[in-house]
Amino acid sequence: MAPVFILITIAVIMALSSTYANDNNPLQDFCVAVPDASAAVFVNGKICKNPKLVTTDDFVATGFEVPANTTNRLGFGAATADVNKIPGLNTLGLTLMRFDIESNGVVPPHIHPRATEMFVIVEGTFYAGFVTSNPSDGTKNKLFARDLNPGDVFVVPPGLVHFVRNVGNTKGLAYVAFNSQNPGFIAVTTSVFGTNPLISTEVLTKSFQLDKKTIDYLQSKFGGY
Ligand SMILES: *[C@@H]1O[C@H](CO)[C@@H](O)[C@H](O)[C@H]1NC(C)=O
């Protein structure tokens, strides 16, 4: 190619491409701004260890061969290798989880505010699904769900309500990946009915079109969490 043609090609490519600026993704629920520069501050995420003091163990977690404790009202348990367990994950944008669930166990509808989720089923049969948000294209609150078997992989887009139930007769095991060092977990149940302090009854009776007695009952079920 002639040099002039190459230059023109480069100029056209540069003209067609535009630069997009993005805010950094939050690495925790919030990072409240401090107007006073001399005040004690937290960084977005964790502060970094002096590289000279870093050891191999900063990049290792152990114990993931052991099933998580599933003795609770929902019948599931998880061991999470996130930044709190593996300091070396700081700023690397990844979390891995071992997930165990009893037959008939349920992970209630919940959200990971900071991560896409992807999991592979090793044992058991899972009914899993997620619900879309409210885009203007007519797919409002659309449920995507199905049964999944060992070897199947499922993806949950970030920030969407999703759930899992072990519909098989045996224990379930899955390994889960999140593209955040701190994905977060918001259960719809407890974040509505189990808040501290409680959300006012007037808000919940109107929102859910239920009477005060039912709201009081639900708050007693999920309160003190
Ligand atoms: C599992 O959790 C339950 C409820 O918190 C507890 O009573 C039980 O001792 C735990 N089991 C083991 C093996 O740690």
Tab-separated table of C-alpha atoms and ligand atoms in Angstrom:
chain	number	residue	atom	x	y	z
A	1	MET	CA	0.000	0.000	0.000
A	2	ALA	CA	1.183	3.520	-0.775
A	3	PRO	CA	2.176	5.565	2.283
A	4	VAL	CA	-0.415	8.246	1.471
A	5	PHE	CA	-3.192	5.649	1.372
A	6	ILE	CA	-2.065	4.227	4.720
A	7	LEU	CA	-2.099	7.725	6.257
A	8	ILE	CA	-5.605	8.376	4.905
A	9	THR	CA	-6.783	5.019	6.234
A	10	ILE	CA	-5.387	5.801	9.698
A	11	ALA	CA	-6.998	9.272	9.645
A	12	VAL	CA	-10.398	7.790	8.725
A	13	ILE	CA	-10.155	5.145	11.485
A	14	MET	CA	-9.235	7.836	14.043
A	15	ALA	CA	-12.114	10.041	12.920
A	16	LEU	CA	-14.615	7.192	13.230
A	17	SER	CA	-13.467	6.033	16.652
A	18	SER	CA	-14.482	8.063	19.657
A	19	THR	CA	-13.203	8.020	23.217
A	20	TYR	CA	-15.593	7.090	26.035
A	21	ALA	CA	-14.855	8.060	29.624
A	22	ASN	CA	-16.214	5.835	32.386
A	23	ASP	CA	-16.459	6.230	36.124
A	24	ASN	CA	-14.589	3.549	38.036
A	25	ASN	CA	-16.864	0.808	39.308
A	26	PRO	CA	-17.488	0.966	43.066
A	27	LEU	CA	-15.763	-1.811	45.007
A	28	GLN	CA	-18.087	-1.644	48.012
A	29	ASP	CA	-21.648	-0.514	48.755
A	30	PHE	CA	-20.663	3.139	49.110
A	31	CYS	CA	-17.692	5.466	49.468
A	32	VAL	CA	-19.051	8.669	51.009
A	33	ALA	CA	-17.094	11.759	49.964
A	34	VAL	CA	-15.230	13.659	52.684
A	35	PRO	CA	-15.145	17.433	52.091
A	36	ASP	CA	-12.228	17.854	54.492
A	37	ALA	CA	-8.996	16.691	52.827
A	38	SER	CA	-7.327	16.232	56.226
A	39	ALA	CA	-10.035	13.807	57.490
A	40	ALA	CA	-9.350	10.064	57.754
A	41	VAL	CA	-10.420	8.430	54.485
A	42	PHE	CA	-11.005	5.000	53.009
A	43	VAL	CA	-9.952	4.236	49.450
A	44	ASN	CA	-12.380	2.721	46.932
A	45	GLY	CA	-11.799	-0.933	47.835
A	46	LYS	CA	-8.875	-1.923	50.031
A	47	ILE	CA	-5.544	-0.257	50.567
A	48	CYS	CA	-2.567	-2.070	49.041
A	49	LYS	CA	0.097	-3.940	50.981
A	50	ASN	CA	3.708	-2.984	50.348
A	51	PRO	CA	4.762	-5.372	47.507
A	52	LYS	CA	7.915	-6.201	49.469
A	53	LEU	CA	5.725	-7.693	52.215
A	54	VAL	CA	3.470	-9.713	49.886
A	55	THR	CA	3.695	-13.515	50.226
A	56	THR	CA	2.360	-16.452	48.210
A	57	ASP	CA	-0.304	-17.008	50.868
A	58	ASP	CA	-1.839	-13.656	49.914
A	59	PHE	CA	-2.998	-15.416	46.738
A	60	VAL	CA	-4.250	-18.681	48.272
A	61	ALA	CA	-7.449	-19.850	49.952
A	62	THR	CA	-7.881	-23.358	51.353
A	63	GLY	CA	-10.758	-25.539	52.524
A	64	PHE	CA	-12.877	-25.485	49.391
A	65	GLU	CA	-12.969	-29.295	49.284
A	66	VAL	CA	-15.236	-29.184	52.357
A	67	PRO	CA	-19.010	-28.828	51.723
A	68	ALA	CA	-20.447	-25.615	53.150
A	69	ASN	CA	-22.858	-25.848	56.088
A	70	THR	CA	-26.394	-26.085	54.653
A	71	THR	CA	-28.183	-26.453	58.008
A	72	ASN	CA	-30.386	-23.365	57.859
A	73	ARG	CA	-33.988	-22.539	56.934
A	74	LEU	CA	-33.130	-22.208	53.235
A	75	GLY	CA	-30.903	-25.277	52.925
A	76	PHE	CA	-27.887	-23.771	51.214
A	77	GLY	CA	-24.393	-22.684	52.144
A	78	ALA	CA	-21.415	-21.143	50.386
A	79	ALA	CA	-17.688	-20.677	50.820
A	80	THR	CA	-16.544	-17.526	49.081
A	81	ALA	CA	-13.051	-16.725	47.869
A	82	ASP	CA	-13.402	-12.970	47.554
A	83	VAL	CA	-11.046	-10.129	48.456
A	84	ASN	CA	-11.850	-10.584	52.147
A	85	LYS	CA	-10.574	-14.174	51.972
A	86	ILE	CA	-7.780	-13.691	49.392
A	87	PRO	CA	-6.135	-10.266	49.866
A	88	GLY	CA	-4.278	-10.735	46.561
A	89	LEU	CA	-7.600	-10.360	44.700
A	90	ASN	CA	-7.699	-6.640	45.507
A	91	THR	CA	-8.466	-4.654	42.301
A	92	LEU	CA	-8.403	-7.840	40.166
A	93	GLY	CA	-12.164	-8.025	39.631
A	94	LEU	CA	-12.870	-11.664	40.419
A	95	THR	CA	-14.520	-13.866	43.061
A	96	LEU	CA	-14.965	-17.640	43.168
A	97	MET	CA	-17.501	-19.472	45.299
A	98	ARG	CA	-18.238	-23.061	46.295
A	99	PHE	CA	-22.001	-23.460	46.574
A	100	ASP	CA	-23.758	-26.364	48.329
A	101	ILE	CA	-27.532	-26.849	48.442
A	102	GLU	CA	-29.809	-29.516	49.945
A	103	SER	CA	-32.573	-31.202	47.971
A	104	ASN	CA	-35.460	-28.648	47.972
A	105	GLY	CA	-33.052	-25.945	49.164
A	106	VAL	CA	-33.650	-22.457	47.800
A	107	VAL	CA	-31.512	-19.380	47.265
A	108	PRO	CA	-34.227	-16.723	47.475
A	109	PRO	CA	-34.535	-14.024	44.800
A	110	HIS	CA	-31.472	-11.815	45.174
A	111	ILE	CA	-29.122	-9.416	43.391
A	112	HIS	CA	-25.358	-9.035	43.124
A	113	PRO	CA	-25.060	-5.280	42.651
A	114	ARG	CA	-21.498	-5.316	41.381
A	115	ALA	CA	-21.104	-8.486	39.315
A	116	THR	CA	-22.096	-10.772	36.497
A	117	GLU	CA	-22.433	-14.336	37.818
A	118	MET	CA	-21.584	-17.584	36.043
A	119	PHE	CA	-21.777	-21.047	37.560
A	120	VAL	CA	-21.109	-24.656	36.603
A	121	ILE	CA	-23.173	-27.427	38.154
A	122	VAL	CA	-21.160	-30.367	39.462
A	123	GLU	CA	-23.873	-32.314	41.311
A	124	GLY	CA	-27.662	-32.115	41.485
A	125	THR	CA	-30.433	-30.627	39.383
A	126	PHE	CA	-31.007	-26.894	39.706
A	127	TYR	CA	-33.956	-24.811	38.605
A	128	ALA	CA	-32.378	-21.384	38.099
A	129	GLY	CA	-33.528	-18.160	36.561
A	130	PHE	CA	-33.309	-14.390	36.394
A	131	VAL	CA	-35.724	-11.570	35.623
A	132	THR	CA	-34.975	-8.673	33.283
A	133	SER	CA	-35.204	-5.049	34.349
A	134	ASN	CA	-37.696	-2.657	32.786
A	135	PRO	CA	-36.296	-1.631	29.413
A	136	SER	CA	-38.653	0.110	26.980
A	137	ASP	CA	-38.486	-2.739	24.440
A	138	GLY	CA	-41.398	-4.764	25.849
A	139	THR	CA	-39.304	-7.356	27.705
A	140	LYS	CA	-40.168	-5.855	31.106
A	141	ASN	CA	-39.815	-8.340	33.984
A	142	LYS	CA	-39.280	-11.263	31.623
A	143	LEU	CA	-38.284	-14.501	33.376
A	144	PHE	CA	-35.490	-16.600	31.884
A	145	ALA	CA	-35.392	-19.924	33.759
A	146	ARG	CA	-34.874	-23.637	33.262
A	147	ASP	CA	-33.601	-26.860	34.837
A	148	LEU	CA	-29.844	-27.367	34.778
A	149	ASN	CA	-27.844	-30.586	35.230
A	150	PRO	CA	-24.221	-31.481	36.038
A	151	GLY	CA	-21.947	-29.989	33.398
A	152	ASP	CA	-24.342	-27.160	32.557
A	153	VAL	CA	-23.178	-23.560	32.916
A	154	PHE	CA	-25.566	-20.669	33.579
A	155	VAL	CA	-24.996	-16.903	33.343
A	156	VAL	CA	-26.779	-14.221	35.353
A	157	PRO	CA	-26.337	-10.654	34.038
A	158	PRO	CA	-25.279	-8.064	36.637
A	159	GLY	CA	-27.812	-6.454	38.943
A	160	LEU	CA	-30.788	-8.659	37.962
A	161	VAL	CA	-33.013	-10.538	40.420
A	162	HIS	CA	-32.262	-14.259	40.254
A	163	PHE	CA	-32.776	-17.467	42.233
A	164	VAL	CA	-31.902	-21.175	42.424
A	165	ARG	CA	-33.775	-24.214	43.724
A	166	ASN	CA	-32.399	-27.732	43.974
A	167	VAL	CA	-35.211	-29.705	42.329
A	168	GLY	CA	-33.309	-33.010	42.498
A	169	ASN	CA	-33.410	-35.652	45.217
A	170	THR	CA	-29.724	-35.354	46.050
A	171	LYS	CA	-27.387	-32.653	47.326
A	172	GLY	CA	-26.318	-30.008	44.831
A	173	LEU	CA	-22.852	-28.593	44.249
A	174	ALA	CA	-21.794	-25.756	41.963
A	175	TYR	CA	-18.789	-23.487	41.517
A	176	VAL	CA	-19.651	-19.856	40.922
A	177	ALA	CA	-17.605	-17.020	39.410
A	178	PHE	CA	-18.275	-13.284	39.746
A	179	ASN	CA	-16.475	-10.481	37.895
A	180	SER	CA	-15.967	-8.400	41.031
A	181	GLN	CA	-13.685	-8.781	44.023
A	182	ASN	CA	-16.753	-7.905	46.123
A	183	PRO	CA	-19.998	-8.818	44.245
A	184	GLY	CA	-22.365	-7.999	47.124
A	185	PHE	CA	-25.560	-9.897	48.021
A	186	ILE	CA	-29.010	-8.315	48.340
A	187	ALA	CA	-31.836	-10.750	49.181
A	188	VAL	CA	-35.191	-9.281	48.155
A	189	THR	CA	-36.846	-10.879	51.212
A	190	THR	CA	-34.615	-9.501	53.951
A	191	SER	CA	-33.805	-6.193	52.254
A	192	VAL	CA	-37.543	-5.416	52.233
A	193	PHE	CA	-38.981	-7.155	55.339
A	194	GLY	CA	-35.896	-7.579	57.522
A	195	THR	CA	-34.385	-4.099	57.546
A	196	ASN	CA	-32.951	-2.388	60.604
A	197	PRO	CA	-34.905	-0.318	61.499
A	198	LEU	CA	-38.015	-1.684	59.763
A	199	ILE	CA	-39.398	0.070	56.660
A	200	SER	CA	-42.644	1.801	57.681
A	201	THR	CA	-45.776	-0.350	57.395
A	202	GLU	CA	-47.497	2.335	55.284
A	203	VAL	CA	-44.830	1.968	52.602
A	204	LEU	CA	-45.103	-1.837	52.531
A	205	THR	CA	-48.932	-2.195	52.736
A	206	LYS	CA	-49.352	0.082	49.721
A	207	SER	CA	-46.377	-1.325	47.786
A	208	PHE	CA	-47.412	-4.957	48.169
A	209	GLN	CA	-51.187	-4.302	48.349
A	210	LEU	CA	-51.356	-6.253	51.623
A	211	ASP	CA	-52.946	-5.439	54.989
A	212	LYS	CA	-50.966	-4.386	58.067
A	213	LYS	CA	-51.365	-7.815	59.723
A	214	THR	CA	-49.688	-9.561	56.797
A	215	ILE	CA	-46.866	-7.009	56.675
A	216	ASP	CA	-46.326	-7.370	60.461
A	217	TYR	CA	-46.170	-11.145	59.975
A	218	LEU	CA	-43.634	-10.890	57.141
A	219	GLN	CA	-41.512	-8.451	59.167
A	220	SER	CA	-41.578	-10.857	62.130
A	221	LYS	CA	-40.384	-13.659	59.808
A	222	PHE	CA	-37.456	-11.694	58.364
A	223	GLY	CA	-36.711	-9.192	61.141
A	224	GLY	CA	-33.628	-9.277	63.272
A	225	TYR	CA	-31.575	-10.578	60.406
B	1	LIG	C1	-24.122	-25.717	60.806
B	1	LIG	O1	-24.876	-24.564	61.130
B	1	LIG	C2	-25.822	-24.803	62.167
B	1	LIG	C3	-26.681	-23.553	62.290
B	1	LIG	O2	-25.894	-22.396	62.416
B	1	LIG	C4	-25.120	-25.170	63.456
B	1	LIG	O3	-26.042	-25.420	64.459
B	1	LIG	C5	-24.265	-26.422	63.183
B	1	LIG	O4	-23.490	-26.716	64.326
B	1	LIG	C6	-23.341	-26.233	61.996
B	1	LIG	N1	-22.724	-27.497	61.673
B	1	LIG	C7	-21.405	-27.648	61.551
B	1	LIG	C8	-20.931	-29.012	61.190
B	1	LIG	O5	-20.623	-26.715	61.709
